[in-house]
Amino acid sequence: MSTSASLPAEPAGAADPAPTGGTVTDRLVEANRRYASAFRDPGMDARPVLKVAVVACMDARLDLHAALGLELGDCHTIRNAGGVVTDDTIRSLTISQRALGTRSVILIHHTNCGLESLTEDFRHELEDEVGQRPAWAVEAFRNVEQDVRQSMQRVRTSPFLPHTDDVRGFVFNVTTGLLREIDPIS
């Protein structure tokens, strides 16, 4: 697994992970230049080989390809805060299924998720700060298993998704790396 730890070390005590005189984005762009210098077009199209879409949290501790044994081109990956199924997630899944041939959906939430410590008050605080309420919901939750069930239900009942017979949900344990499947019926 490649992590920022595999990039050149910063001087002791450096608070900024960016190279001297640059930003984090500069560091990432430089990493892309190195990547592109050895890149060869794999000759694939946008249709995932395994015909699966994975919806997961954006948490940086989840390396989905490594955790699921996936290779480039195997799946579509849709990530957001909490891995919750929102209207935008349904939009992406609809395009994935109807235009690009996926048939299965895997939902992955995880232990120690930041959304477990937020509430919808976050939106109100944001409104107080910037003078405008966000149009989106925080989608905070207290019970990760129940939220996985809710996300599975949202996928299964969407009128836009033609393939809802293979929808499974899991909780990824961030300390052990194991997935635990969630029964859709509690």
PDB file of C-alpha atoms in Angstrom:
ATOM      1  CA  MET A   1       0.000   0.000   0.000  1.00  0.00           C
ATOM      2  CA  SER A   2       1.319   3.428  -0.899  1.00  0.00           C
ATOM      3  CA  THR A   3       0.798   6.114   1.690  1.00  0.00           C
ATOM      4  CA  SER A   4       2.152   9.556   2.334  1.00  0.00           C
ATOM      5  CA  ALA A   5       4.667   7.766   4.538  1.00  0.00           C
ATOM      6  CA  SER A   6       6.221   6.385   1.351  1.00  0.00           C
ATOM      7  CA  LEU A   7       6.841   9.880   0.009  1.00  0.00           C
ATOM      8  CA  PRO A   8      10.037  11.779   0.848  1.00  0.00           C
ATOM      9  CA  ALA A   9      10.265  12.557   4.559  1.00  0.00           C
ATOM     10  CA  GLU A  10       9.795  16.108   5.764  1.00  0.00           C
ATOM     11  CA  PRO A  11      12.250  17.758   8.136  1.00  0.00           C
ATOM     12  CA  ALA A  12      11.633  16.970  11.807  1.00  0.00           C
ATOM     13  CA  GLY A  13       8.958  19.205  13.261  1.00  0.00           C
ATOM     14  CA  ALA A  14       7.506  20.247   9.902  1.00  0.00           C
ATOM     15  CA  ALA A  15       3.782  20.780  10.317  1.00  0.00           C
ATOM     16  CA  ASP A  16       2.989  21.131   6.609  1.00  0.00           C
ATOM     17  CA  PRO A  17       3.087  17.859   4.620  1.00  0.00           C
ATOM     18  CA  ALA A  18       3.888  19.839   1.456  1.00  0.00           C
ATOM     19  CA  PRO A  19       7.376  20.080  -0.010  1.00  0.00           C
ATOM     20  CA  THR A  20       9.448  23.115   0.914  1.00  0.00           C
ATOM     21  CA  GLY A  21       8.076  26.130  -0.880  1.00  0.00           C
ATOM     22  CA  GLY A  22       5.042  24.279  -2.176  1.00  0.00           C
ATOM     23  CA  THR A  23       1.581  23.156  -1.210  1.00  0.00           C
ATOM     24  CA  VAL A  24       0.076  19.738  -0.675  1.00  0.00           C
ATOM     25  CA  THR A  25      -1.447  20.084  -4.134  1.00  0.00           C
ATOM     26  CA  ASP A  26       2.010  20.791  -5.576  1.00  0.00           C
ATOM     27  CA  ARG A  27       3.248  17.574  -3.942  1.00  0.00           C
ATOM     28  CA  LEU A  28       0.366  15.588  -5.438  1.00  0.00           C
ATOM     29  CA  VAL A  29       0.869  17.098  -8.896  1.00  0.00           C
ATOM     30  CA  GLU A  30       4.556  16.152  -8.729  1.00  0.00           C
ATOM     31  CA  ALA A  31       3.581  12.594  -7.714  1.00  0.00           C
ATOM     32  CA  ASN A  32       1.296  12.513 -10.756  1.00  0.00           C
ATOM     33  CA  ARG A  33       4.144  13.535 -13.030  1.00  0.00           C
ATOM     34  CA  ARG A  34       6.191  10.580 -11.744  1.00  0.00           C
ATOM     35  CA  TYR A  35       3.172   8.272 -12.181  1.00  0.00           C
ATOM     36  CA  ALA A  36       2.476   9.531 -15.709  1.00  0.00           C
ATOM     37  CA  SER A  37       6.092   9.061 -16.777  1.00  0.00           C
ATOM     38  CA  ALA A  38       5.648   5.281 -16.444  1.00  0.00           C
ATOM     39  CA  PHE A  39       1.934   5.158 -17.303  1.00  0.00           C
ATOM     40  CA  ARG A  40       0.749   2.954 -20.135  1.00  0.00           C
ATOM     41  CA  ASP A  41      -2.835   3.068 -21.378  1.00  0.00           C
ATOM     42  CA  PRO A  42      -4.454  -0.135 -20.076  1.00  0.00           C
ATOM     43  CA  GLY A  43      -6.862  -0.130 -23.020  1.00  0.00           C
ATOM     44  CA  MET A  44     -10.026  -0.353 -20.905  1.00  0.00           C
ATOM     45  CA  ASP A  45     -13.312   1.413 -21.208  1.00  0.00           C
ATOM     46  CA  ALA A  46     -15.406   2.813 -18.330  1.00  0.00           C
ATOM     47  CA  ARG A  47     -17.431  -0.390 -17.840  1.00  0.00           C
ATOM     48  CA  PRO A  48     -16.262  -2.201 -14.698  1.00  0.00           C
ATOM     49  CA  VAL A  49     -15.057  -5.732 -15.371  1.00  0.00           C
ATOM     50  CA  LEU A  50     -16.851  -7.145 -12.307  1.00  0.00           C
ATOM     51  CA  LYS A  51     -20.059  -5.181 -13.001  1.00  0.00           C
ATOM     52  CA  VAL A  52     -20.124  -3.907  -9.420  1.00  0.00           C
ATOM     53  CA  ALA A  53     -20.414  -0.472  -7.837  1.00  0.00           C
ATOM     54  CA  VAL A  54     -18.997   0.070  -4.358  1.00  0.00           C
ATOM     55  CA  VAL A  55     -20.453   2.868  -2.227  1.00  0.00           C
ATOM     56  CA  ALA A  56     -18.217   3.712   0.718  1.00  0.00           C
ATOM     57  CA  CYS A  57     -17.198   6.392   3.151  1.00  0.00           C
ATOM     58  CA  MET A  58     -14.547   8.874   2.094  1.00  0.00           C
ATOM     59  CA  ASP A  59     -12.544   8.119   5.265  1.00  0.00           C
ATOM     60  CA  ALA A  60      -8.835   8.055   4.457  1.00  0.00           C
ATOM     61  CA  ARG A  61      -8.360   4.826   6.448  1.00  0.00           C
ATOM     62  CA  LEU A  62     -10.318   2.792   3.864  1.00  0.00           C
ATOM     63  CA  ASP A  63      -8.183   1.447   1.023  1.00  0.00           C
ATOM     64  CA  LEU A  64     -11.048  -0.195  -0.820  1.00  0.00           C
ATOM     65  CA  HIS A  65      -9.060  -1.756  -3.630  1.00  0.00           C
ATOM     66  CA  ALA A  66      -6.663  -3.448  -1.222  1.00  0.00           C
ATOM     67  CA  ALA A  67      -9.394  -4.433   1.256  1.00  0.00           C
ATOM     68  CA  LEU A  68     -11.546  -6.031  -1.454  1.00  0.00           C
ATOM     69  CA  GLY A  69      -8.768  -7.436  -3.658  1.00  0.00           C
ATOM     70  CA  LEU A  70      -9.736  -5.176  -6.555  1.00  0.00           C
ATOM     71  CA  GLU A  71      -7.662  -4.169  -9.537  1.00  0.00           C
ATOM     72  CA  LEU A  72      -7.908  -1.143 -11.803  1.00  0.00           C
ATOM     73  CA  GLY A  73     -11.049  -1.447 -13.897  1.00  0.00           C
ATOM     74  CA  ASP A  74     -12.857  -3.918 -11.626  1.00  0.00           C
ATOM     75  CA  CYS A  75     -15.501  -1.608 -10.132  1.00  0.00           C
ATOM     76  CA  HIS A  76     -17.028   1.806  -9.880  1.00  0.00           C
ATOM     77  CA  THR A  77     -16.258   3.472  -6.571  1.00  0.00           C
ATOM     78  CA  ILE A  78     -18.626   6.084  -5.165  1.00  0.00           C
ATOM     79  CA  ARG A  79     -17.468   7.758  -1.964  1.00  0.00           C
ATOM     80  CA  ASN A  80     -18.934  10.380   0.320  1.00  0.00           C
ATOM     81  CA  ALA A  81     -19.028  11.316   3.997  1.00  0.00           C
ATOM     82  CA  GLY A  82     -20.388   8.247   5.780  1.00  0.00           C
ATOM     83  CA  GLY A  83     -20.894   6.200   2.623  1.00  0.00           C
ATOM     84  CA  VAL A  84     -24.582   7.030   2.907  1.00  0.00           C
ATOM     85  CA  VAL A  85     -26.967   6.675  -0.012  1.00  0.00           C
ATOM     86  CA  THR A  86     -28.004  10.208  -0.922  1.00  0.00           C
ATOM     87  CA  ASP A  87     -29.726  11.536  -4.037  1.00  0.00           C
ATOM     88  CA  ASP A  88     -26.313  12.090  -5.603  1.00  0.00           C
ATOM     89  CA  THR A  89     -25.313   8.506  -4.798  1.00  0.00           C
ATOM     90  CA  ILE A  90     -28.488   7.304  -6.557  1.00  0.00           C
ATOM     91  CA  ARG A  91     -27.553   9.537  -9.520  1.00  0.00           C
ATOM     92  CA  SER A  92     -24.119   7.903  -9.752  1.00  0.00           C
ATOM     93  CA  LEU A  93     -25.513   4.390  -9.290  1.00  0.00           C
ATOM     94  CA  THR A  94     -28.141   5.033 -11.970  1.00  0.00           C
ATOM     95  CA  ILE A  95     -25.475   6.077 -14.461  1.00  0.00           C
ATOM     96  CA  SER A  96     -23.305   3.139 -13.370  1.00  0.00           C
ATOM     97  CA  GLN A  97     -26.117   0.637 -13.971  1.00  0.00           C
ATOM     98  CA  ARG A  98     -28.004   2.094 -16.918  1.00  0.00           C
ATOM     99  CA  ALA A  99     -25.100   3.469 -18.964  1.00  0.00           C
ATOM    100  CA  LEU A 100     -22.142   1.371 -17.840  1.00  0.00           C
ATOM    101  CA  GLY A 101     -23.497  -2.086 -17.082  1.00  0.00           C
ATOM    102  CA  THR A 102     -23.098  -2.640 -13.356  1.00  0.00           C
ATOM    103  CA  ARG A 103     -25.514  -5.054 -11.718  1.00  0.00           C
ATOM    104  CA  SER A 104     -24.321  -5.413  -8.107  1.00  0.00           C
ATOM    105  CA  VAL A 105     -24.016  -2.823  -5.329  1.00  0.00           C
ATOM    106  CA  ILE A 106     -21.822  -3.151  -2.252  1.00  0.00           C
ATOM    107  CA  LEU A 107     -22.280  -0.623   0.559  1.00  0.00           C
ATOM    108  CA  ILE A 108     -19.433  -0.134   3.027  1.00  0.00           C
ATOM    109  CA  HIS A 109     -19.687   1.919   6.204  1.00  0.00           C
ATOM    110  CA  HIS A 110     -17.036   1.621   8.926  1.00  0.00           C
ATOM    111  CA  THR A 111     -16.364   1.670  12.640  1.00  0.00           C
ATOM    112  CA  ASN A 112     -15.455   4.973  14.318  1.00  0.00           C
ATOM    113  CA  CYS A 113     -17.053   7.074  11.563  1.00  0.00           C
ATOM    114  CA  GLY A 114     -17.013  10.839  11.998  1.00  0.00           C
ATOM    115  CA  LEU A 115     -20.710  11.034  11.120  1.00  0.00           C
ATOM    116  CA  GLU A 116     -21.476   9.246  14.383  1.00  0.00           C
ATOM    117  CA  SER A 117     -20.307  12.343  16.268  1.00  0.00           C
ATOM    118  CA  LEU A 118     -22.237  14.921  14.214  1.00  0.00           C
ATOM    119  CA  THR A 119     -25.901  15.908  14.228  1.00  0.00           C
ATOM    120  CA  GLU A 120     -28.076  17.951  11.925  1.00  0.00           C
ATOM    121  CA  ASP A 121     -27.155  20.891  14.178  1.00  0.00           C
ATOM    122  CA  PHE A 122     -24.016  21.035  12.022  1.00  0.00           C
ATOM    123  CA  ARG A 123     -26.189  22.525   9.234  1.00  0.00           C
ATOM    124  CA  HIS A 124     -27.669  25.128  11.582  1.00  0.00           C
ATOM    125  CA  GLU A 125     -24.223  26.103  12.874  1.00  0.00           C
ATOM    126  CA  LEU A 126     -23.038  26.418   9.298  1.00  0.00           C
ATOM    127  CA  GLU A 127     -26.039  28.596   8.471  1.00  0.00           C
ATOM    128  CA  ASP A 128     -25.257  30.838  11.462  1.00  0.00           C
ATOM    129  CA  GLU A 129     -21.644  31.128  10.326  1.00  0.00           C
ATOM    130  CA  VAL A 130     -22.106  31.795   6.600  1.00  0.00           C
ATOM    131  CA  GLY A 131     -25.658  33.121   6.443  1.00  0.00           C
ATOM    132  CA  GLN A 132     -27.057  30.373   4.260  1.00  0.00           C
ATOM    133  CA  ARG A 133     -28.363  26.905   5.140  1.00  0.00           C
ATOM    134  CA  PRO A 134     -26.914  24.101   3.030  1.00  0.00           C
ATOM    135  CA  ALA A 135     -29.419  22.354   0.758  1.00  0.00           C
ATOM    136  CA  TRP A 136     -27.974  18.983   1.776  1.00  0.00           C
ATOM    137  CA  ALA A 137     -28.566  16.930   4.894  1.00  0.00           C
ATOM    138  CA  VAL A 138     -25.644  15.905   7.089  1.00  0.00           C
ATOM    139  CA  GLU A 139     -26.955  12.299   7.155  1.00  0.00           C
ATOM    140  CA  ALA A 140     -25.433  11.799  10.610  1.00  0.00           C
ATOM    141  CA  PHE A 141     -26.215   8.553  12.394  1.00  0.00           C
ATOM    142  CA  ARG A 142     -25.800   6.942  15.798  1.00  0.00           C
ATOM    143  CA  ASN A 143     -25.984   3.275  14.800  1.00  0.00           C
ATOM    144  CA  VAL A 144     -23.756   2.223  11.908  1.00  0.00           C
ATOM    145  CA  GLU A 145     -25.590  -1.071  11.338  1.00  0.00           C
ATOM    146  CA  GLN A 146     -28.960   0.670  11.110  1.00  0.00           C
ATOM    147  CA  ASP A 147     -27.527   3.229   8.698  1.00  0.00           C
ATOM    148  CA  VAL A 148     -26.227   0.430   6.461  1.00  0.00           C
ATOM    149  CA  ARG A 149     -29.748  -1.056   6.483  1.00  0.00           C
ATOM    150  CA  GLN A 150     -31.241   2.316   5.586  1.00  0.00           C
ATOM    151  CA  SER A 151     -28.754   2.714   2.732  1.00  0.00           C
ATOM    152  CA  MET A 152     -29.558  -0.778   1.413  1.00  0.00           C
ATOM    153  CA  GLN A 153     -33.268   0.088   1.536  1.00  0.00           C
ATOM    154  CA  ARG A 154     -32.709   3.342  -0.353  1.00  0.00           C
ATOM    155  CA  VAL A 155     -30.921   1.448  -3.135  1.00  0.00           C
ATOM    156  CA  ARG A 156     -33.476  -1.368  -3.254  1.00  0.00           C
ATOM    157  CA  THR A 157     -36.455   0.999  -3.497  1.00  0.00           C
ATOM    158  CA  SER A 158     -35.056   3.495  -5.990  1.00  0.00           C
ATOM    159  CA  PRO A 159     -37.206   3.563  -9.131  1.00  0.00           C
ATOM    160  CA  PHE A 160     -34.159   4.602 -11.167  1.00  0.00           C
ATOM    161  CA  LEU A 161     -32.116   1.475 -10.484  1.00  0.00           C
ATOM    162  CA  PRO A 162     -33.042  -1.581 -12.575  1.00  0.00           C
ATOM    163  CA  HIS A 163     -30.717  -3.974 -10.695  1.00  0.00           C
ATOM    164  CA  THR A 164     -31.546  -4.151  -6.991  1.00  0.00           C
ATOM    165  CA  ASP A 165     -31.470  -7.904  -6.376  1.00  0.00           C
ATOM    166  CA  ASP A 166     -27.744  -7.983  -5.459  1.00  0.00           C
ATOM    167  CA  VAL A 167     -27.351  -5.200  -2.870  1.00  0.00           C
ATOM    168  CA  ARG A 168     -25.280  -6.051   0.187  1.00  0.00           C
ATOM    169  CA  GLY A 169     -24.066  -3.930   3.071  1.00  0.00           C
ATOM    170  CA  PHE A 170     -21.038  -4.191   5.320  1.00  0.00           C
ATOM    171  CA  VAL A 171     -19.237  -2.482   8.180  1.00  0.00           C
ATOM    172  CA  PHE A 172     -15.456  -2.274   7.771  1.00  0.00           C
ATOM    173  CA  ASN A 173     -13.543  -2.463  11.053  1.00  0.00           C
ATOM    174  CA  VAL A 174     -10.817   0.179  10.871  1.00  0.00           C
ATOM    175  CA  THR A 175      -8.650  -1.614  13.454  1.00  0.00           C
ATOM    176  CA  THR A 176      -8.803  -5.167  12.044  1.00  0.00           C
ATOM    177  CA  GLY A 177      -9.487  -4.548   8.348  1.00  0.00           C
ATOM    178  CA  LEU A 178     -12.360  -7.075   8.363  1.00  0.00           C
ATOM    179  CA  LEU A 179     -15.765  -6.608   6.790  1.00  0.00           C
ATOM    180  CA  ARG A 180     -18.860  -7.651   8.728  1.00  0.00           C
ATOM    181  CA  GLU A 181     -21.977  -8.192   6.651  1.00  0.00           C
ATOM    182  CA  ILE A 182     -25.162  -6.522   7.857  1.00  0.00           C
ATOM    183  CA  ASP A 183     -28.451  -8.387   7.603  1.00  0.00           C
ATOM    184  CA  PRO A 184     -30.906  -6.073   5.841  1.00  0.00           C
ATOM    185  CA  ILE A 185     -33.575  -7.008   8.386  1.00  0.00           C
ATOM    186  CA  SER A 186     -32.748  -6.276  12.017  1.00  0.00           C
TER     187      SER A 186
END
